[in-house]
Coordinates of C-alpha atoms and ligand atoms in Angstrom, one line a residue:
X19 CA -8.0 1.2 29.2
X20 CA -9.7 2.7 26.2
X21 CA -8.0 2.0 23.0
X22 CA -7.3 5.0 20.8
X23 CA -7.6 4.9 17.0
X24 CA -5.0 6.7 14.9
X25 CA -5.8 7.0 11.3
X26 CA -2.6 6.4 9.2
X27 CA -2.7 7.7 5.6
X28 CA -0.9 6.4 2.5
X29 CA -1.5 7.4 -1.0
X30 CA 1.4 7.2 -3.4
X31 CA 4.4 4.9 -3.8
X32 CA 6.9 6.8 -1.6
X33 CA 4.5 6.7 1.3
X34 CA 4.5 2.9 1.6
X35 CA 8.1 2.4 2.8
X36 CA 7.6 5.3 5.2
X37 CA 4.5 4.0 6.8
X38 CA 5.5 0.3 7.0
X39 CA 7.9 0.6 9.9
X40 CA 5.5 2.8 11.8
X41 CA 2.6 0.3 11.5
X42 CA 5.0 -2.4 12.7
X43 CA 6.1 -0.3 15.7
X44 CA 2.4 0.4 16.7
X45 CA 2.1 -3.4 17.4
X46 CA 4.2 -2.7 20.5
X47 CA 1.3 -0.6 21.8
X48 CA -1.5 -2.8 20.7
X49 CA -3.3 -2.5 24.0
X50 CA -3.4 1.2 23.7
X51 CA -3.5 2.1 19.9
X52 CA -5.4 0.8 17.0
X53 CA -4.0 2.0 13.7
X54 CA -6.6 2.5 11.0
X55 CA -5.0 2.4 7.6
X56 CA -6.5 4.6 4.8
X57 CA -5.2 4.2 1.3
X58 CA -6.3 7.2 -0.8
X59 CA -5.8 5.3 -4.1
X60 CA -3.6 8.1 -5.5
X61 CA -1.4 5.3 -6.9
X62 CA -3.5 2.4 -8.1
X63 CA -1.5 0.3 -10.6
X64 CA -0.3 -3.1 -9.3
X65 CA 3.3 -2.0 -9.9
X66 CA 2.8 1.3 -8.0
X67 CA 0.9 -0.2 -5.1
X68 CA 0.1 -3.9 -4.5
X69 CA 3.6 -5.2 -4.8
X70 CA 4.8 -2.7 -2.1
X71 CA 2.1 -3.7 0.3
X72 CA 3.1 -7.4 -0.1
X73 CA 6.8 -6.8 0.1
X74 CA 6.7 -4.4 3.0
X75 CA 4.2 -6.5 5.0
X76 CA 1.7 -3.7 5.1
X77 CA -1.8 -5.0 6.1
X78 CA -4.7 -4.6 3.7
X79 CA -6.0 -1.0 4.1
X80 CA -9.1 -0.6 6.3
X81 CA -10.4 1.5 3.5
X82 CA -9.3 2.4 -0.1
X83 CA -10.7 5.7 -1.2
X84 CA -10.0 4.9 -4.9
X85 CA -9.4 8.4 -6.0
X86 CA -7.0 7.6 -8.9
X87 CA -5.4 10.3 -11.1
X88 CA -6.5 13.8 -12.1
X89 CA -5.3 17.3 -12.0
X90 CA -3.8 18.4 -8.7
X91 CA -7.1 20.1 -7.7
X92 CA -9.3 17.2 -8.7
X93 CA -7.1 14.7 -6.9
X94 CA -6.7 16.8 -3.8
X95 CA -10.4 17.7 -3.7
X96 CA -11.5 14.1 -4.3
X97 CA -9.3 12.8 -1.5
X98 CA -10.8 15.4 0.9
X99 CA -14.4 14.6 0.0
X100 CA -13.8 10.9 0.4
X101 CA -11.7 11.2 3.5
X102 CA -14.1 13.3 5.6
X103 CA -16.7 10.5 6.0
X104 CA -14.0 8.2 7.2
X105 CA -13.1 10.5 10.0
X106 CA -16.8 10.9 10.8
X107 CA -17.2 7.2 11.2
X108 CA -13.9 6.3 12.8
X109 CA -13.6 9.3 15.1
X110 CA -9.8 8.9 15.5
X111 CA -7.7 10.4 18.2
X112 CA -5.1 11.6 15.6
X113 CA -4.3 11.4 11.9
X114 CA -0.8 10.4 11.0
X115 CA 0.5 11.4 7.5
X116 CA 3.9 10.9 5.9
X117 CA 5.9 12.7 3.2
X118 CA 4.7 15.4 0.8
X119 CA 2.3 14.0 -1.8
X120 CA -1.2 15.3 -2.5
X121 CA -2.7 12.7 -0.2
X122 CA -0.6 14.1 2.6
X123 CA -2.0 17.7 2.4
X124 CA -5.5 16.6 1.5
X125 CA -6.0 14.4 4.5
X126 CA -4.2 16.8 6.9
X127 CA -6.5 19.6 5.9
X128 CA -9.6 17.6 6.5
X129 CA -8.4 16.4 9.9
X130 CA -7.3 19.9 11.1
X131 CA -10.7 21.4 10.2
X132 CA -12.3 18.7 12.4
X133 CA -9.9 19.6 15.2
X134 CA -8.2 16.2 15.0
X135 CA -4.4 16.5 15.6
X136 CA -2.2 15.9 12.6
X137 CA 1.1 14.1 13.1
X138 CA 3.5 14.7 10.2
X139 CA 6.3 12.4 9.5
X140 CA 9.2 13.8 7.4
X141 CA 8.4 17.4 8.4
X142 CA 10.4 20.5 7.6
X143 CA 12.1 19.5 4.4
X144 CA 12.3 22.5 2.0
X145 CA 13.6 22.8 -1.6
X146 CA 12.7 26.5 -1.7
X147 CA 11.2 25.8 -5.1
X148 CA 7.5 26.6 -5.1
X149 CA 7.0 25.3 -8.6
X150 CA 7.4 21.9 -7.2
X151 CA 4.0 20.6 -6.1
X152 CA 5.5 18.8 -3.2
X153 CA 7.0 22.0 -1.7
X154 CA 3.5 23.5 -1.4
X155 CA 2.3 20.3 0.2
X156 CA 5.2 20.3 2.7
X157 CA 4.8 23.9 3.8
X158 CA 1.0 23.7 4.2
X159 CA 1.0 20.3 6.0
X160 CA 3.7 21.5 8.4
X161 CA 1.7 24.7 9.2
X162 CA -1.4 22.6 10.3
X163 CA 0.4 19.8 12.0
X164 CA 0.3 19.3 15.8
X165 CA 3.5 17.2 15.9
X166 CA 6.3 17.4 13.4
X167 CA 8.7 14.5 13.1
X168 CA 11.9 15.5 11.3
X169 CA 14.6 13.4 9.5
X170 CA 17.4 15.9 9.8
X171 CA 18.3 18.7 12.1
X172 CA 18.2 21.5 9.5
X173 CA 14.5 20.8 9.1
X174 CA 13.9 22.3 12.6
X175 CA 15.6 25.5 11.5
X176 CA 13.2 25.6 8.5
X177 CA 10.2 25.1 10.7
X178 CA 11.2 27.6 13.3
X179 CA 11.8 30.2 10.5
X180 CA 8.2 29.6 9.5
X181 CA 6.9 30.3 13.0
X182 CA 6.4 26.8 14.2
X183 CA 7.2 26.4 17.9
X184 CA 10.0 24.1 18.8
X185 CA 7.9 22.3 21.4
X186 CA 6.0 20.7 18.5
X187 CA 9.1 19.5 16.6
X188 CA 10.7 16.2 17.3
X189 CA 13.9 15.0 15.6
X190 CA 13.4 11.2 15.1
X191 CA 15.5 10.3 12.0
X192 CA 14.5 8.7 8.8
X193 CA 11.7 6.1 8.6
X194 CA 12.6 5.4 5.0
X195 CA 16.0 4.1 6.2
X196 CA 14.2 1.9 8.8
X197 CA 12.6 0.1 5.8
X198 CA 15.8 0.0 3.9
X199 CA 17.7 -1.6 6.8
X200 CA 14.9 -4.1 7.5
X201 CA 14.7 -5.2 3.9
X202 CA 18.1 -5.0 2.3
X203 CA 19.0 -8.6 2.9
X204 CA 15.8 -9.8 1.2
X205 CA 16.5 -7.7 -1.9
X206 CA 17.0 -10.0 -4.9
X207 CA 20.3 -9.6 -6.8
X208 CA 20.0 -7.2 -9.8
X209 CA 20.5 -9.9 -12.3
X210 CA 17.5 -11.8 -11.0
X211 CA 15.3 -8.7 -11.5
X212 CA 16.6 -8.3 -15.1
X213 CA 15.9 -12.0 -15.7
X214 CA 12.4 -11.6 -14.2
X215 CA 11.7 -9.0 -16.9
X216 CA 13.3 -11.1 -19.7
X217 CA 16.2 -8.6 -20.1
X218 CA 19.7 -9.6 -21.0
X219 CA 21.7 -9.9 -17.7
X220 CA 24.8 -12.0 -18.5
X221 CA 26.9 -9.1 -19.8
X222 CA 26.0 -6.7 -17.0
X223 CA 28.2 -6.8 -13.9
X224 CA 27.7 -5.6 -10.3
X225 CA 29.2 -2.2 -9.9
X226 CA 29.4 -1.7 -13.6
X227 CA 26.0 -0.2 -14.4
X228 CA 24.0 2.9 -13.6
X229 CA 20.4 3.0 -12.3
X230 CA 18.1 5.7 -13.6
X231 CA 14.7 7.0 -12.3
X232 CA 12.9 10.1 -13.5
X233 CA 9.3 11.2 -13.0
X234 CA 9.2 14.8 -11.8
X235 CA 6.8 16.9 -13.8
X236 CA 9.6 19.6 -14.2
X237 CA 11.7 17.0 -15.9
X238 CA 9.2 14.9 -17.9
X239 CA 6.2 17.1 -18.7
X240 CA 8.2 19.5 -20.9
X241 CA 9.2 17.6 -24.1
X242 CA 12.3 19.7 -24.6
X243 CA 13.6 19.0 -21.1
X244 CA 12.7 15.4 -21.4
X245 CA 14.5 15.0 -24.7
X246 CA 17.6 16.8 -23.4
X247 CA 17.7 14.5 -20.3
X248 CA 17.1 11.3 -22.4
X249 CA 19.9 12.3 -24.7
X250 CA 22.3 12.8 -21.8
X251 CA 21.3 9.4 -20.4
X252 CA 21.8 7.8 -23.8
X253 CA 25.3 9.3 -23.8
X254 CA 26.0 7.9 -20.3
X255 CA 24.8 4.5 -21.5
X256 CA 27.7 4.5 -24.1
X257 CA 30.0 4.3 -21.0
X258 CA 28.1 1.9 -18.9
X259 CA 24.7 0.2 -19.2
X260 CA 21.8 2.1 -17.7
X261 CA 18.9 0.3 -16.0
X262 CA 15.7 2.4 -16.2
X263 CA 12.5 1.4 -14.4
X264 CA 10.0 3.8 -16.0
X265 CA 7.3 5.6 -13.9
X266 CA 3.9 5.6 -15.7
X267 CA 4.0 9.4 -16.0
X268 CA 7.3 9.2 -17.8
X269 CA 6.4 6.3 -20.0
X270 CA 3.2 8.1 -21.2
X271 CA 5.3 11.3 -22.1
X272 CA 7.9 9.3 -23.9
X273 CA 5.3 7.6 -26.0
X274 CA 3.2 10.7 -26.6
X275 CA 6.3 12.7 -27.7
X276 CA 7.6 9.9 -29.9
X277 CA 10.9 9.5 -28.0
X278 CA 11.0 5.7 -27.8
X279 CA 13.4 5.5 -30.7
X280 CA 15.8 7.9 -28.8
X281 CA 15.9 5.5 -25.9
X282 CA 16.2 2.4 -28.1
X283 CA 19.4 4.0 -29.6
X284 CA 21.2 3.8 -26.3
X285 CA 22.4 1.0 -24.1
X286 CA 19.4 1.3 -21.8
X287 CA 17.5 -1.5 -20.2
X288 CA 14.0 -0.3 -19.7
X289 CA 11.7 -1.9 -17.1
X290 CA 8.3 -1.2 -15.8
X291 CA 8.2 0.3 -12.2
X292 CA 9.8 -2.4 -10.1
X293 CA 8.9 -3.5 -6.6
X294 CA 10.6 -2.2 -3.5
X295 CA 12.9 -5.1 -2.9
X296 CA 13.9 -5.2 -6.6
X297 CA 14.7 -1.5 -6.4
X298 CA 16.9 -2.0 -3.4
X299 CA 18.7 -4.9 -5.2
X300 CA 19.2 -2.7 -8.3
X301 CA 20.5 0.2 -6.2
X302 CA 22.9 -1.6 -4.0
X303 CA 24.9 -3.1 -6.9
X304 CA 24.9 0.1 -9.1
X305 CA 28.0 2.1 -9.8
X306 CA 25.9 5.2 -9.5
X307 CA 22.2 6.3 -9.4
X308 CA 20.8 9.1 -11.6
X309 CA 17.5 10.3 -10.3
X310 CA 15.1 13.1 -9.6
X311 CA 13.4 11.2 -6.8
X312 CA 13.7 12.4 -3.2
X313 CA 13.7 8.9 -1.6
X314 CA 16.6 7.6 -3.8
X315 CA 18.8 10.6 -2.8
X316 CA 18.4 9.3 0.8
X317 CA 18.7 5.6 0.1
X318 CA 21.9 6.1 -1.9
X319 CA 23.4 8.1 1.0
X320 CA 22.6 5.3 3.4
X321 CA 24.0 2.7 1.0
X322 CA 27.1 4.8 0.1
X323 CA 26.3 4.8 -3.6
X324 CA 27.1 8.0 -5.6
X325 CA 23.9 9.8 -6.6
X326 CA 23.6 12.2 -9.5
X327 CA 20.5 14.3 -8.9
X328 CA 18.8 15.5 -12.0
X329 CA 17.2 18.6 -10.4
X330 CA 18.3 22.1 -9.7
X331 CA 17.7 21.8 -5.9
X332 CA 17.0 19.3 -3.2
X333 CA 14.8 19.4 -0.1
X334 CA 17.2 16.9 1.5
X335 CA 20.5 18.9 1.7
X336 CA 22.0 16.5 4.2
X337 CA 22.4 14.0 1.3
X338 CA 24.7 16.5 -0.3
X339 CA 26.5 17.8 2.9
X340 CA 27.0 14.5 4.5
X341 CA 26.0 11.9 1.9
X342 CA 26.9 10.8 -1.6
X343 CA 24.6 13.1 -3.5
X344 CA 25.6 15.7 -6.1
X345 CA 23.0 18.1 -7.5
X346 CA 23.6 18.5 -11.2
X347 CA 20.3 19.7 -12.7
X348 CA 19.5 19.0 -16.3
X349 CA 22.5 20.6 -18.1
X350 CA 24.1 17.9 -20.3
X351 CA 27.6 19.1 -19.6
X352 CA 27.1 19.0 -15.8
X353 CA 25.6 15.5 -16.0
X354 CA 28.5 14.3 -18.1
X355 CA 31.1 15.9 -15.8
X356 CA 29.6 14.3 -12.7
X357 CA 29.2 10.9 -14.3
X358 CA 32.8 11.0 -15.6
X359 CA 34.1 12.0 -12.2
X360 CA 32.3 9.1 -10.6
X361 CA 33.8 6.7 -13.2
X362 CA 37.3 8.1 -12.7
X363 CA 37.4 8.7 -8.9
X364 CA 34.6 6.6 -7.6
X365 CA 32.6 9.7 -6.6
X366 CA 31.6 11.0 -3.1
X367 CA 31.8 8.5 -0.3
X368 CA 29.9 10.3 2.5
X369 CA 28.7 9.2 5.9
X370 CA 25.4 8.2 7.4
X371 CA 23.5 11.1 8.9
X372 CA 22.5 11.1 12.6
X373 CA 19.5 8.8 13.4
X374 CA 19.4 7.2 10.0
X375 CA 19.9 4.0 12.0
X376 CA 16.7 2.0 11.5
X377 CA 15.1 3.2 14.7
X378 CA 13.1 6.3 13.6
X379 CA 9.7 4.6 13.8
X380 CA 10.4 3.5 17.4
X381 CA 11.2 7.1 18.3
X382 CA 8.0 8.3 16.6
X383 CA 5.8 5.8 18.5
X384 CA 7.6 6.6 21.8
X385 CA 6.7 10.3 21.2
X386 CA 3.1 9.5 20.4
X387 CA 2.9 7.5 23.6
X388 CA 4.3 10.4 25.6
X389 CA 2.0 13.1 24.1
X390 CA -1.2 11.4 23.2
X391 CA -1.8 8.2 25.2
Ligands
UD1_13 C1 3.4 11.4 -7.0 C2 3.8 12.4 -6.0 C3 5.4 12.6 -6.0 C4 6.0 11.2 -5.9 C5 5.5 10.3 -6.9 C6 6.1 8.9 -6.8 C7 2.3 14.3 -5.7 C8 2.1 15.8 -6.0 N1 3.3 13.8 -6.4 O1 3.7 11.9 -8.3 O2 5.8 13.4 -5.0 O3 7.4 11.4 -6.0 O4 4.1 10.2 -6.7 O5 5.6 8.1 -7.7 O6 1.5 13.8 -5.0 N2 -0.3 6.8 -12.9 C9 -0.6 5.5 -13.3 N3 -0.7 4.6 -12.3 C10 -0.7 4.9 -11.0 C11 -0.5 6.2 -10.6 C12 -0.3 7.2 -11.6 O7 -0.6 5.2 -14.4 O8 -0.8 4.0 -10.2 C13 -0.1 7.8 -13.9 C14 -1.3 8.6 -14.3 O9 -1.3 8.9 -15.6 C15 -1.1 9.9 -13.5 C16 0.4 10.0 -13.5 O10 0.9 8.7 -13.5 O11 -1.7 11.0 -14.1 C17 1.0 10.8 -12.3 O12 0.5 10.3 -11.1 P1 0.2 11.2 -9.9 O13 -0.3 10.5 -8.7 O14 -0.6 12.4 -10.3 O15 1.6 11.8 -9.5 P2 3.1 11.2 -9.6 O16 3.7 11.8 -10.8 O17 3.1 9.7 -9.5

């Protein structure tokens, strides 16, 4: 039988934990499929890339396009220019993309123009906020995808509303939770991570700290919003210590805008971006997570840890309806009220959404087998 090559694309940090279980699952079809891994190089720092590959057991990419940073147009255009020759050489049967980053839309667009089927994992999520770059990436990628794999049932409603035929949509569950379930036991205790970064750890107890991440342009690019959020977080840190692994975008803005002193005034433990396992370890012992990340909203729902989302909306409403997530935005009073509620009542408990069971990748690969092999 002729083996078929499927190009699998990763580019930025949240892609790695989504792709890892799919690549593993492809090994069950190794007589029929050869995955060809392309890393666009959108994220290139060791902290944002290499440690994830190692920890998640992702093989070395077959090619690294090395695009690096730039404006959205530069980054997207550079990825497209460098991705097309790969398709010309590899001649894949399909291109599989995950999530909603610039690499996702860039590679999908190149593939569809060459009439290569695009398979989109994590399709149909909508925040209805078109100022968010990821929302544009989601809508456009879904429109040009041949098969659309969804993490929650509402995603199908969104897609059908946008005119996508239900025969192309397949509800498979959440591959990010596949990675979480496969790796949780290997996650180092939070104190070990603090020790690794030479931070004080003896006076911080499991279940008695908050974990913070923040990197959305809407939150960090505007100095007024960033200052307001940091002040809220400093206030939270007077009630319980806040561990804060800082994304490069956020660190740059904090430094540029002279806000380092503001952070130093609080009970914040600042770290560089940590590895995937370290992050799971920090998350699972936290009293609560404050974040603007999409992935953390899902991971906290799976772990049953209260999540305070520092955004006005979410593309992952199931984490609010069924999970532990509360959308508070950037209003200091709302952040305070939500944090106080979690400290007093323990916060939302929630339940695990359907198919967030660690088997999403196997459903995806089964579907690929049915439709393409
Ligand atoms: C990207 C994704 C976002 C995702 C996030 C996770 C898009 C539109 N956004 O945002 O959905 O949640 O990744 O991290 O694709 N930088 C480094 N080292 C790196 C990568 C970036 O220092 O390895 C710095 C650069 O200064 C860069 C900035 O971070 O300009 C932002 O990086 P970029 O890839 O543009 O987007 P993210 O904000 O990381």
